[in-house]
Short mmCIF file of N, CA and C in Angstrom, two decimals:
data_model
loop_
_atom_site.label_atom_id
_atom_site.label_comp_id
_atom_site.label_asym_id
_atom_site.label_seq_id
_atom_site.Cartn_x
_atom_site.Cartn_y
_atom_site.Cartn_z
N UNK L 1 39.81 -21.69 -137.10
CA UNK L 1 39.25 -21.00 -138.24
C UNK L 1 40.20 -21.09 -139.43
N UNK L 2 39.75 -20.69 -140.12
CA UNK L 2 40.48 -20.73 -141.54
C UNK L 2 41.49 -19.88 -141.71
N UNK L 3 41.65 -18.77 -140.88
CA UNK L 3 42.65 -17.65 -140.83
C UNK L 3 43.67 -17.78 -140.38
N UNK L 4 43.29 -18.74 -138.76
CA UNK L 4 44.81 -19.09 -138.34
C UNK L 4 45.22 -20.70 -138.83
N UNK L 5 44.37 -21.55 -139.53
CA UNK L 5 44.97 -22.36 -140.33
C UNK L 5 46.11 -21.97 -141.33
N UNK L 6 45.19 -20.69 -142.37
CA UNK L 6 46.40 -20.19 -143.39
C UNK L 6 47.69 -19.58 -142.63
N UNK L 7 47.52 -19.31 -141.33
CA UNK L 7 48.55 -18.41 -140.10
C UNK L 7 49.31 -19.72 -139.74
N UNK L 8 48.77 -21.14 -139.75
CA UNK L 8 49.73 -22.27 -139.41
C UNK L 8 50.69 -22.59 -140.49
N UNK L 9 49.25 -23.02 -141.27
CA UNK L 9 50.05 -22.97 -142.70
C UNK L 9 51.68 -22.45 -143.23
N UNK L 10 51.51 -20.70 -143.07
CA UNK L 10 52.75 -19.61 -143.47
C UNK L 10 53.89 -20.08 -142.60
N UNK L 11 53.06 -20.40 -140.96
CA UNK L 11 54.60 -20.36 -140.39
C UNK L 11 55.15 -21.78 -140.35
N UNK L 12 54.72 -22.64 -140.61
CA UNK L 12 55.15 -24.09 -141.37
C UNK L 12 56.00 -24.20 -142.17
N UNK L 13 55.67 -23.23 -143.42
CA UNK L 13 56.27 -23.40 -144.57
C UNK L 13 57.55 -22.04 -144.37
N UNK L 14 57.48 -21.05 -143.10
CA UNK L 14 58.85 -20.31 -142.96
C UNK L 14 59.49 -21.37 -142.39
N UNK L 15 59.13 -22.25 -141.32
CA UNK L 15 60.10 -22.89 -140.32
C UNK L 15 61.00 -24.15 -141.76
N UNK L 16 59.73 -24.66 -142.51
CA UNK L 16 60.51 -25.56 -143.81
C UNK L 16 61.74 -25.01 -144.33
N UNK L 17 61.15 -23.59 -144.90
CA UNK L 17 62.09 -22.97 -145.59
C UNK L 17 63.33 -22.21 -144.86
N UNK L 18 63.50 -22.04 -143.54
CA UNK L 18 64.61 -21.96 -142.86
C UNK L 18 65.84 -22.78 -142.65
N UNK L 19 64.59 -24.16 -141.94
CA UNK L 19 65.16 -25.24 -141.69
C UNK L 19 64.72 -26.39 -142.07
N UNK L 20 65.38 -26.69 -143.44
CA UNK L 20 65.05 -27.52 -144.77
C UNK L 20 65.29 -28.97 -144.32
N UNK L 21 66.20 -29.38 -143.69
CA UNK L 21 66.63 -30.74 -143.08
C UNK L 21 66.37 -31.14 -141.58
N UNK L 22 66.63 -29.76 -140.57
CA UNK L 22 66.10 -29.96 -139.32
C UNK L 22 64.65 -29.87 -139.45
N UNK L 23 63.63 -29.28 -140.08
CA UNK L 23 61.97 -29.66 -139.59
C UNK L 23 62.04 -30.68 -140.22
N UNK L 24 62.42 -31.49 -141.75
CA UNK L 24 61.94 -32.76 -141.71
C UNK L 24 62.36 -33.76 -141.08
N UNK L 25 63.42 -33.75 -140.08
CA UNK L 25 64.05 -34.78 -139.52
C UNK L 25 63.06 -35.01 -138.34
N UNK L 26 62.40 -33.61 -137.55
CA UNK L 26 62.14 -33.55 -136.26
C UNK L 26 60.74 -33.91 -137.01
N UNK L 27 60.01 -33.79 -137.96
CA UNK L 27 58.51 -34.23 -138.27
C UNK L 27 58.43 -35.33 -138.75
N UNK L 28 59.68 -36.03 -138.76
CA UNK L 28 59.85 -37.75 -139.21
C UNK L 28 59.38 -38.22 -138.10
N UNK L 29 60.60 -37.84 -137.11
CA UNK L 29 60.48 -38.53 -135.99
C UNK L 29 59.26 -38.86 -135.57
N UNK L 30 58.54 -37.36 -134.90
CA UNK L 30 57.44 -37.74 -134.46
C UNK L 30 56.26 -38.35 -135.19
N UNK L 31 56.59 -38.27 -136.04
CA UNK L 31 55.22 -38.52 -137.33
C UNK L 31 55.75 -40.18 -137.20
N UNK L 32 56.84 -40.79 -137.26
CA UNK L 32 56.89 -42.26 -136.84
C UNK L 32 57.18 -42.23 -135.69
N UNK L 33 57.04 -42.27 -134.96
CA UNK L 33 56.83 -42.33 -133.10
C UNK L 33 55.16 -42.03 -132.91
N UNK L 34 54.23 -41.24 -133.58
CA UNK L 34 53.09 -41.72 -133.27
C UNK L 34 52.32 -42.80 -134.09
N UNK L 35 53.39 -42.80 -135.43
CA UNK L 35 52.84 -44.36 -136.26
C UNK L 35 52.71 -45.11 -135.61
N UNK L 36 54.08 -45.41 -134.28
CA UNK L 36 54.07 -47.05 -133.38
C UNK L 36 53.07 -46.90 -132.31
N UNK L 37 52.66 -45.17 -132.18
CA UNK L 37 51.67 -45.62 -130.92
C UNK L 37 50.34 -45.85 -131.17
N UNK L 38 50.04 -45.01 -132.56
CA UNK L 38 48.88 -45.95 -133.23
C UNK L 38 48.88 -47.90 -133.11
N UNK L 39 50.01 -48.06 -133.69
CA UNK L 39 49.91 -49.47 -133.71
C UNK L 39 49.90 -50.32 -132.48
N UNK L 40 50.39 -49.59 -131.51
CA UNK L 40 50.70 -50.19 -130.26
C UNK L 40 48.94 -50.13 -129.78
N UNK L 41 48.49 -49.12 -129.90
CA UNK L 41 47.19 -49.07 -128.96
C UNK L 41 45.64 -49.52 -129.87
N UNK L 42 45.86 -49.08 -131.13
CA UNK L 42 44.60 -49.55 -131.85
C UNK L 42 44.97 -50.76 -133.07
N UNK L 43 46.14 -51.41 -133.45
CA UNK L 43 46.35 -52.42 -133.83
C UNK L 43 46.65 -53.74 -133.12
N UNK L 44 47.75 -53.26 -132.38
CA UNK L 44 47.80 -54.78 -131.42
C UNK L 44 47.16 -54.24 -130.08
N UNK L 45 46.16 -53.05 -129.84
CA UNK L 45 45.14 -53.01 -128.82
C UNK L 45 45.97 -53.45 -127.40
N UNK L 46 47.07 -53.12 -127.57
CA UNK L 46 48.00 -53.19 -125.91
C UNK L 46 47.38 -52.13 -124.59
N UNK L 47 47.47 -52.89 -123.74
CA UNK L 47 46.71 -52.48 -122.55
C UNK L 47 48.13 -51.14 -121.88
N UNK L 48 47.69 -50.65 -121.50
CA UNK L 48 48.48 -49.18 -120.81
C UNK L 48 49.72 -49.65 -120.17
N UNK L 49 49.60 -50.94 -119.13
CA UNK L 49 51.09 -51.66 -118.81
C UNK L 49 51.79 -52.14 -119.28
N UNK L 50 51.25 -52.86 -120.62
CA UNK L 50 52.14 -53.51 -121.83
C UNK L 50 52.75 -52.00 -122.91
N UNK L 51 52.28 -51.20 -123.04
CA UNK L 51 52.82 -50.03 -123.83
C UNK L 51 54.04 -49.83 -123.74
N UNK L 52 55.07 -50.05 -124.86
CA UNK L 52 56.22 -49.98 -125.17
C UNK L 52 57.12 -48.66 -125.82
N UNK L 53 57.43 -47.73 -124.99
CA UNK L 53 57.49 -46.58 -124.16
C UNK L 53 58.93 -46.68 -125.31
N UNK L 54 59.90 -47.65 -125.34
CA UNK L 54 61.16 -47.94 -125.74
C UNK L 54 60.80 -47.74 -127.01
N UNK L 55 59.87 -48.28 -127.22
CA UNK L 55 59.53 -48.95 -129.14
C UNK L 55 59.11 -47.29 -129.48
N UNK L 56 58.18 -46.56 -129.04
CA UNK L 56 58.10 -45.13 -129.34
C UNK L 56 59.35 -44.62 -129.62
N UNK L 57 60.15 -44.96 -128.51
CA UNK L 57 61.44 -43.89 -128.61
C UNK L 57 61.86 -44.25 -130.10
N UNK L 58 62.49 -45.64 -130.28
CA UNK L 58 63.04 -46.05 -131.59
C UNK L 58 62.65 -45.91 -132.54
N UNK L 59 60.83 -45.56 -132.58
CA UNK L 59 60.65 -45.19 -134.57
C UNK L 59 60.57 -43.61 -134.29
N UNK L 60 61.39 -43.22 -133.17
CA UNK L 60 61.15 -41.48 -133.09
C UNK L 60 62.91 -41.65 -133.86
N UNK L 61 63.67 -42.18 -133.07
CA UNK L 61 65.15 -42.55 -133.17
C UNK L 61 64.80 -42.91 -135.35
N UNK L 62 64.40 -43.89 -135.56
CA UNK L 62 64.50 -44.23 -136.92
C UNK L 62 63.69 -42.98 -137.72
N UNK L 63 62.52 -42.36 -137.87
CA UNK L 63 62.28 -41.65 -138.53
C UNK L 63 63.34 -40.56 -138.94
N UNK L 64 63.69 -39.83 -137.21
CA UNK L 64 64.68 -38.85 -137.20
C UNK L 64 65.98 -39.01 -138.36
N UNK L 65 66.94 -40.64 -137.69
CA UNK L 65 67.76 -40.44 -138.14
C UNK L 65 67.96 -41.81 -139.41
N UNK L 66 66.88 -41.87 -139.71
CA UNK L 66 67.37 -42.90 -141.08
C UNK L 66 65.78 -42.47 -141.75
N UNK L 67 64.62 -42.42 -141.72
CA UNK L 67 63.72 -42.05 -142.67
C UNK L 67 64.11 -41.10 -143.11
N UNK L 68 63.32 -39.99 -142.50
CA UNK L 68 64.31 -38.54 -143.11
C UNK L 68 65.10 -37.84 -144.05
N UNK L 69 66.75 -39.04 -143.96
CA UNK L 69 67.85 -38.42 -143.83
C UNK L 69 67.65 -39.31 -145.61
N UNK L 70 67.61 -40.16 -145.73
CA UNK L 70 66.98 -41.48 -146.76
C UNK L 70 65.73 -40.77 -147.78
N UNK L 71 65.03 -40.69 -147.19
CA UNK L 71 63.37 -40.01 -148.05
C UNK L 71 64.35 -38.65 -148.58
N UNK L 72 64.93 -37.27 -148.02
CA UNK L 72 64.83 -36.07 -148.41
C UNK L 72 66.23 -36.44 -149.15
N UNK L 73 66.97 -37.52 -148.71
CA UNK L 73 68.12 -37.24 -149.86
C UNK L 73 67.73 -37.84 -151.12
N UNK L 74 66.84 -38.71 -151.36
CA UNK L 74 66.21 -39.26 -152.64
C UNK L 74 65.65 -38.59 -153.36
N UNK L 75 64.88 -37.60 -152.75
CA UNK L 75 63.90 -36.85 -153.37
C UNK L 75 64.79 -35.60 -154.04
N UNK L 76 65.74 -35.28 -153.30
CA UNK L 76 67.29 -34.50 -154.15
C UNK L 76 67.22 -34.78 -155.35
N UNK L 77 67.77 -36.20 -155.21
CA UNK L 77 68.34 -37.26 -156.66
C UNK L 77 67.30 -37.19 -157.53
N UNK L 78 65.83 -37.66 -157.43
CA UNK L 78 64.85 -37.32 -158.24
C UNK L 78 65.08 -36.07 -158.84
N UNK L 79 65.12 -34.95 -157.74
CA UNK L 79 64.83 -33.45 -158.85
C UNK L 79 65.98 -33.29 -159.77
N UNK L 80 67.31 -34.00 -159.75
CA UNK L 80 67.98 -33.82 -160.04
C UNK L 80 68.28 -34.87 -161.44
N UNK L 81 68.13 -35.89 -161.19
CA UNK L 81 67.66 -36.78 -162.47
C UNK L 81 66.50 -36.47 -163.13
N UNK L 82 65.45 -36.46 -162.86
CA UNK L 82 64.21 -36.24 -164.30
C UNK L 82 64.07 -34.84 -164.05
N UNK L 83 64.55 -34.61 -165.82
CA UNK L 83 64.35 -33.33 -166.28
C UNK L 83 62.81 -32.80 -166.77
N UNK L 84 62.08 -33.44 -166.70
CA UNK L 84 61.18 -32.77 -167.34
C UNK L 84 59.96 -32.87 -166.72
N UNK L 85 59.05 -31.67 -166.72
CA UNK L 85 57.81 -31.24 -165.47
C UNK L 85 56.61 -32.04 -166.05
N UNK L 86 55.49 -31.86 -165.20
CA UNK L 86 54.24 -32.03 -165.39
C UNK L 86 54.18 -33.58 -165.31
N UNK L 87 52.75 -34.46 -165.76
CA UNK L 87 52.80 -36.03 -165.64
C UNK L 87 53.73 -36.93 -165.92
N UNK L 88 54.33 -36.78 -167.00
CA UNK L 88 55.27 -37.14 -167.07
C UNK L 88 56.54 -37.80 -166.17
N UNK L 89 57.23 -36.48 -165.26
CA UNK L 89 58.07 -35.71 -164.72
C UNK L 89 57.52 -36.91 -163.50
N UNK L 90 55.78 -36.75 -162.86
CA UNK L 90 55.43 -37.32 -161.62
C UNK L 90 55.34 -38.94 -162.31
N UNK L 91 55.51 -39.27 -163.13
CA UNK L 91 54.72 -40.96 -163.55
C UNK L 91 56.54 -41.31 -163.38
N UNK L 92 57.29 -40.68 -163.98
CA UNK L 92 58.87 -40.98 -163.94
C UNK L 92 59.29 -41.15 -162.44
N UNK L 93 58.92 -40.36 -161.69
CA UNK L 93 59.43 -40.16 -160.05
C UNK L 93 59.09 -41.05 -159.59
N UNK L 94 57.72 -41.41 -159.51
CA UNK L 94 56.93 -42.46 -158.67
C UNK L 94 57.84 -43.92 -159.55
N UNK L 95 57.38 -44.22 -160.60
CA UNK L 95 58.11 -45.72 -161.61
C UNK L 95 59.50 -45.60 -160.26
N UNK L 96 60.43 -45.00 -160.69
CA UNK L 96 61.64 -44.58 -159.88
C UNK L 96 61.56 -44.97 -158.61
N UNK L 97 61.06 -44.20 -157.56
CA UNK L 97 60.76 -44.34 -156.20
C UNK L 97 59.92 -46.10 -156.09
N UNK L 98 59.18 -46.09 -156.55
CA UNK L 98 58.57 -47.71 -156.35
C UNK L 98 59.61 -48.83 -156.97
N UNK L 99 60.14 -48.53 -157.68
CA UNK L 99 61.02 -49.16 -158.86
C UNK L 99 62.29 -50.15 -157.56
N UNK L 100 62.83 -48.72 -157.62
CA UNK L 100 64.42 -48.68 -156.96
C UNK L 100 64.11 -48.17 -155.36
N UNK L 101 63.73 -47.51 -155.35
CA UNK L 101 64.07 -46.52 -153.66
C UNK L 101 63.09 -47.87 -152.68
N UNK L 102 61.92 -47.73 -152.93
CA UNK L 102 60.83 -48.38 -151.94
C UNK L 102 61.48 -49.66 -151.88
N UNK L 103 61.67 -50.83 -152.96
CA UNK L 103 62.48 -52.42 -152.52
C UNK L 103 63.57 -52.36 -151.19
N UNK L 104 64.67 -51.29 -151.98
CA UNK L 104 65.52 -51.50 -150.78
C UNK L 104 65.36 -50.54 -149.90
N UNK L 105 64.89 -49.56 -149.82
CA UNK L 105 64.69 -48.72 -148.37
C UNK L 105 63.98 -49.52 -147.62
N UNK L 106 62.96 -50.14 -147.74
CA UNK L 106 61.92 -51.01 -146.83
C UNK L 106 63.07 -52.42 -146.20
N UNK L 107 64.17 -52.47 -146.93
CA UNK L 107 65.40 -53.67 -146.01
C UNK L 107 65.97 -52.73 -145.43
N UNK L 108 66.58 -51.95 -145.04
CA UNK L 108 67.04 -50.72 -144.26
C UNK L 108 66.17 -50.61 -143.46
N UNK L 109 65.02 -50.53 -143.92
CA UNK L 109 63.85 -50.33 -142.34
C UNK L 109 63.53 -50.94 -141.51
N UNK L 110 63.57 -52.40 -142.23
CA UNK L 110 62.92 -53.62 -141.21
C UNK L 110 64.69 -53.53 -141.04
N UNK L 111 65.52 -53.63 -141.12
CA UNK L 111 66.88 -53.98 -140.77
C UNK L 111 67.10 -53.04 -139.82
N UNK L 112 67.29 -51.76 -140.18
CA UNK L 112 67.07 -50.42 -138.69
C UNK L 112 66.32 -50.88 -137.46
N UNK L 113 65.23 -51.18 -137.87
CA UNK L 113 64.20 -51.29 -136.77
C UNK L 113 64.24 -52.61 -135.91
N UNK L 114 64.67 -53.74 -136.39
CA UNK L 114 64.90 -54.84 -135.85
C UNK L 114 66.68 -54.57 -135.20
N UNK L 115 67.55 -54.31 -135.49
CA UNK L 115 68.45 -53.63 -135.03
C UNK L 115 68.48 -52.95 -133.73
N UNK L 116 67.93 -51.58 -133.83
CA UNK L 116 67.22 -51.24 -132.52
C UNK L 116 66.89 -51.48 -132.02
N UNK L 117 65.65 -52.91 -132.19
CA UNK L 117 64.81 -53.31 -130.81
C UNK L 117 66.17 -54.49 -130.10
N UNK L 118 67.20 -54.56 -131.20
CA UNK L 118 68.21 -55.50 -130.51
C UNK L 118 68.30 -56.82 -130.79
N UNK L 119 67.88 -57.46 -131.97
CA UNK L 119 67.53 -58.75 -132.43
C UNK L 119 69.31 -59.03 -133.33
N UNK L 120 69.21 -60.21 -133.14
CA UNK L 120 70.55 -60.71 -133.86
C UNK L 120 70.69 -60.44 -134.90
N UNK L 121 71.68 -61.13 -136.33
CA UNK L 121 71.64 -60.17 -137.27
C UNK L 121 70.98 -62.10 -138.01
N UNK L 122 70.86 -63.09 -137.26
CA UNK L 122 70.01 -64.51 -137.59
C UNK L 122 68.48 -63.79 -137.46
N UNK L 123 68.00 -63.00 -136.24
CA UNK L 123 66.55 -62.81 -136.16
C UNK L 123 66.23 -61.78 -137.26
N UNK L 124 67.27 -61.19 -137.76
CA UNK L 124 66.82 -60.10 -138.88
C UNK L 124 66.67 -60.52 -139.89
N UNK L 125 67.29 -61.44 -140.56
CA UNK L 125 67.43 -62.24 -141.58
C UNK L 125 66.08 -62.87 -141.56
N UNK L 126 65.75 -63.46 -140.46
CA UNK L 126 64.08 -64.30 -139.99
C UNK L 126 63.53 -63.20 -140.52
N UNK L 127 63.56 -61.97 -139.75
CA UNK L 127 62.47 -61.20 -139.56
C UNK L 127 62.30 -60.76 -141.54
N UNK L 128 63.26 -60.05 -141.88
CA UNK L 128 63.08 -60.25 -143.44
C UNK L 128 62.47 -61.45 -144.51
N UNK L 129 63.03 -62.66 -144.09
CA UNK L 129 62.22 -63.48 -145.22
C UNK L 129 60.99 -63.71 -144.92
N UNK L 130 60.38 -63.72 -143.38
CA UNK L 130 59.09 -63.67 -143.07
C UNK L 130 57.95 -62.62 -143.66
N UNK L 131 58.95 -61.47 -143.34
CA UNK L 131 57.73 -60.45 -143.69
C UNK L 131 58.35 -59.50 -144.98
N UNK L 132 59.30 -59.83 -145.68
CA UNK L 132 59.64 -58.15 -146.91
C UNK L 132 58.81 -58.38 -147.79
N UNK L 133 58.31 -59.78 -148.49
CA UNK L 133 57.11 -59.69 -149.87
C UNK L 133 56.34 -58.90 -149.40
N UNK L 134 55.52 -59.60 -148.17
CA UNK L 134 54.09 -58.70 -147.86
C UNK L 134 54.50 -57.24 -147.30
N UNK L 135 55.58 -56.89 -146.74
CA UNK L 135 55.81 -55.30 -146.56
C UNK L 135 55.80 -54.77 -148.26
N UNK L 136 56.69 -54.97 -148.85
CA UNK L 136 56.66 -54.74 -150.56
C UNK L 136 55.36 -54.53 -151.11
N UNK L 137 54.68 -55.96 -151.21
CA UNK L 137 53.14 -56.36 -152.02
C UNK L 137 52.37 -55.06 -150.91
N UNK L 138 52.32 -54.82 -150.35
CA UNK L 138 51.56 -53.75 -149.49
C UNK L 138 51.76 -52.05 -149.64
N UNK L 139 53.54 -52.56 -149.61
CA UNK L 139 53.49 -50.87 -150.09
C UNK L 139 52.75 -50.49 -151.66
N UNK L 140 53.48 -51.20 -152.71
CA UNK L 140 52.69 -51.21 -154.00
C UNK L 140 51.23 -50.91 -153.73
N UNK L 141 50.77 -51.10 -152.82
CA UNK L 141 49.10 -50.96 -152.98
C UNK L 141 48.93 -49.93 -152.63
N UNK L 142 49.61 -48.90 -151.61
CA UNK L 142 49.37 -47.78 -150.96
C UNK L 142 50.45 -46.52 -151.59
N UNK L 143 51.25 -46.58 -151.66
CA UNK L 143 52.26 -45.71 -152.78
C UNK L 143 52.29 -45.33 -153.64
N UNK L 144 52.02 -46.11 -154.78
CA UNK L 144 52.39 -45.44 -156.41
C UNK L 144 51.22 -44.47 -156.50
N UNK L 145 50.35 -44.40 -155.86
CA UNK L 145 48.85 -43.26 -156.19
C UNK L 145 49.56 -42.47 -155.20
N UNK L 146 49.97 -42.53 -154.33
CA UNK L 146 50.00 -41.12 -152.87
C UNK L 146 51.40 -40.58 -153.68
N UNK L 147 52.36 -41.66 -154.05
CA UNK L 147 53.49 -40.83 -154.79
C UNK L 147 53.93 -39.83 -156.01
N UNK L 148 52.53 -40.62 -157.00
CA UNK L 148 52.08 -39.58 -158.18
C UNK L 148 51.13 -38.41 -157.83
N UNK L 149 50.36 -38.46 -157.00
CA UNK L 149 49.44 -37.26 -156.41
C UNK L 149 50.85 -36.40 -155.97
N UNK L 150 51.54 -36.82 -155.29
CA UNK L 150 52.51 -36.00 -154.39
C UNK L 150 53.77 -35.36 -155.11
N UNK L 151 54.02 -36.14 -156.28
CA UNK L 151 54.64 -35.93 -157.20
C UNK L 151 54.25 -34.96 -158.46
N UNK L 152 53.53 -34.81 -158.42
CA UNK L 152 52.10 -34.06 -159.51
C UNK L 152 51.98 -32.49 -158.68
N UNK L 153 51.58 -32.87 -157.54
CA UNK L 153 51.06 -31.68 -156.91
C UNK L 153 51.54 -30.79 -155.76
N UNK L 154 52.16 -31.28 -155.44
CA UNK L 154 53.33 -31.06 -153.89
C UNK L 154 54.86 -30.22 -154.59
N UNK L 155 54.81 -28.60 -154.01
CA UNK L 155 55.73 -28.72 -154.47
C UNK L 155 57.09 -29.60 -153.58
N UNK L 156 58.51 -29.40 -153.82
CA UNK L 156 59.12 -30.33 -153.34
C UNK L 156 59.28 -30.23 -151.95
N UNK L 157 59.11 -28.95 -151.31
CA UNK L 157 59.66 -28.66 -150.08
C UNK L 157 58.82 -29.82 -149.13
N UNK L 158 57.53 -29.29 -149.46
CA UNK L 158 56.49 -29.98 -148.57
C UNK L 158 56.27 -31.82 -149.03
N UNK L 159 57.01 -32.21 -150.19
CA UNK L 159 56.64 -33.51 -149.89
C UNK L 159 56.77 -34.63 -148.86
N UNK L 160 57.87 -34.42 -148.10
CA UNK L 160 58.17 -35.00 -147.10
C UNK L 160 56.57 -35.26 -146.27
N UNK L 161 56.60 -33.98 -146.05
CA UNK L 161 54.88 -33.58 -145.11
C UNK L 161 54.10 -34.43 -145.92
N UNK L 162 53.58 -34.56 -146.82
CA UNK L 162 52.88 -35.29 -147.56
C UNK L 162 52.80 -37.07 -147.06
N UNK L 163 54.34 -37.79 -147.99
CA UNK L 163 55.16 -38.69 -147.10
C UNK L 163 54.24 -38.90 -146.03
N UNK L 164 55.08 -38.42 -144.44
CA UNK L 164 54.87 -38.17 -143.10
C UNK L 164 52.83 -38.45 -142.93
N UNK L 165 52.28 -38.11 -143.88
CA UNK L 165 50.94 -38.17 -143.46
C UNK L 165 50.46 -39.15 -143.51
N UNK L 166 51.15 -39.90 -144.68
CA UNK L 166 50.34 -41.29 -144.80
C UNK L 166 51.23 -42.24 -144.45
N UNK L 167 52.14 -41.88 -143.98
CA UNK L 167 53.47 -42.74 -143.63
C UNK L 167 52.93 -42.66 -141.73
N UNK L 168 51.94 -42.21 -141.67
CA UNK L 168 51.43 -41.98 -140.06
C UNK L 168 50.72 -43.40 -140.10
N UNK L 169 50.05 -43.74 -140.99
CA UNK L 169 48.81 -45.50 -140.73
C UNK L 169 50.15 -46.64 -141.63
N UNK L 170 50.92 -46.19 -142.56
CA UNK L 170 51.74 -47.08 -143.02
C UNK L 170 53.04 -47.41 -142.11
N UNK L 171 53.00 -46.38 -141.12
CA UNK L 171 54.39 -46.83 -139.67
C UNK L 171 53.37 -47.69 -138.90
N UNK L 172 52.34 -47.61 -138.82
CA UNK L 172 51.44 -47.92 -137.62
C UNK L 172 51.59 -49.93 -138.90
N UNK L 173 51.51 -50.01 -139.42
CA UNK L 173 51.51 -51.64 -140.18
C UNK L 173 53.12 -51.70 -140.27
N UNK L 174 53.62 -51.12 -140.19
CA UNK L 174 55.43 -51.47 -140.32
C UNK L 174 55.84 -51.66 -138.96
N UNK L 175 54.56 -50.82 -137.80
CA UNK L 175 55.53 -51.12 -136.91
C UNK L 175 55.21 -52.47 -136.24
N UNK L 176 53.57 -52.91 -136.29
CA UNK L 176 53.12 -54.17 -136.71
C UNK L 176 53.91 -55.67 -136.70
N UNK L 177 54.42 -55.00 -138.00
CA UNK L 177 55.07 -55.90 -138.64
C UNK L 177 56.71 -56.68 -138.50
N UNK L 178 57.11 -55.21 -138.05
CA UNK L 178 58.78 -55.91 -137.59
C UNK L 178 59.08 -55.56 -135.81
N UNK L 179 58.05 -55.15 -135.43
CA UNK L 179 58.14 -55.49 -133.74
C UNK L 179 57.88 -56.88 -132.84
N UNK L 180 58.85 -57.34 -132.98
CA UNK L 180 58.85 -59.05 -131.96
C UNK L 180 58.29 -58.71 -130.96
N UNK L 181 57.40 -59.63 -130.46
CA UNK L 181 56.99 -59.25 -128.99
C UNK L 181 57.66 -59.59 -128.33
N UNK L 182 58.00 -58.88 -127.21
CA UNK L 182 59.29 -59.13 -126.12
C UNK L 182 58.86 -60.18 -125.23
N UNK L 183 57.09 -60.42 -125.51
CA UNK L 183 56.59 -61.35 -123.61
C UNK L 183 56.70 -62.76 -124.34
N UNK L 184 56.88 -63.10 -126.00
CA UNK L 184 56.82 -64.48 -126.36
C UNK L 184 58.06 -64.77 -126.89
N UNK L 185 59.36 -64.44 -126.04
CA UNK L 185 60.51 -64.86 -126.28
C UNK L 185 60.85 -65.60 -124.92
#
C-alpha cells in the first residue's frame, strides 16, 4: 500500500542519512551484482549450470568498492564546484559528469572488471580498444537525460539511488560487454 511504501520510503532515507557512505556502498553492490545476473540470465540467456556465481560476486566486489566509492566522491566535487542552483546548476553537472567523470570512470570499470575476472594487463588493453567507443557512444545515449533529471530533481543524498536504478539494465550491458567467456578460451 501506499502507507508502508511512504513507511519504506522514511526508513530508507533514515538508514541514508545515518549511513551516508555505508548504504551507498552496500546498494552499489547489490544493485551491480543483480545488473550481472540480469545479464547473465536474460542477455546472454545462460542456462543454470553455466551461471557465473564468481562474476556476481565481482560486480557485487566492484560496485561496493570502486562504483560507489568513485560515483559519491564525484558527486561531492560537483556540489562543491558549481555554485549555482536550478537548470543551470543541473545542465553544468551533467556537461561535467558526461564531459570528464563518465570517459574515464568507464576505463576504471572495464579495467576493474577485467582485472577481477583475472585477464592480463595485454587482454585489458584488447578488452578496451575493442569495446570503450561503443561503451562511451552508449553511455551518451542513456545518461545526459537520467543525469539532468537527477540533477534537476534528486536531492543529493538520494542520487546515488537514482544512479543505482538505471545503472541496474546499464550493469546488465557493461557486464555484457567486458565479461570474456571463460568456455572460449
Amino acid at each position: 500500500s501506499t502507507r508502508e511504501m511512504a513507511g519504506l520510503w522514511r526508513a530508507y532515507s533514515r538508514f541514508v542519512d545515518k549511513f551516508p557512505w555505508g548504504s551507498q556502498i552496500l546498494q552499489t553492490g547489490v544493485l551491480c551484482a543483480s545488473g550481472d545476473v540480469i545479464a547473465q540470465v536474460f542477455v546472454e540467456r545462460k542456462k543454470l549450470e553455466d551461471f557465473e556465481i564468481s562474476r556476481v560476486g565481482r560486480f557485487f566486489i566492484m560496485g561496493s568498492c570502486v562504483v560507489a566509492p568513485c560515483i559519491r566522491s564525484w558527486y561531492m566535487v560537483l556540489e562543491k564546484i558549481v555554485k549555482f542552483q536550478g537548470p543551470k546548476a543541473a545542465l553544468s553537472k551533467m556537461a561535467l559528469d558526461q564531459a570528464l567523470f563518465a570517459p574515464s570512470f568507464l576505463v576504471v570499470f572495464v579495467t576493474a572488471a577485467s582485472t577481477l575476472q583475472g585477464l592480463s594487463l595485454q587482454d585489458i588493453k584488447k578488452n578496451l580498444d575493442d569495446n570503450y567507443v561503443d561503451i562511451v557512444l552508449t553511455n551518451w545515449k542513456i545518461w545526459p537525460a537520467t543525469q539532468m533529471l537527477n540533477f534537476y530533481l534528486v536531492p543529493v543524498q538520494h542520487r546515488i539511488l537514482v544512479v543505482n536504478i538505471v545503472a541496474l539494465f546499464w550493469n546488465s550491458y557493461l557486464a555484457s560487454k567486458t565479461n570474456v567467456d571463460s568456455k572460449s578460451d
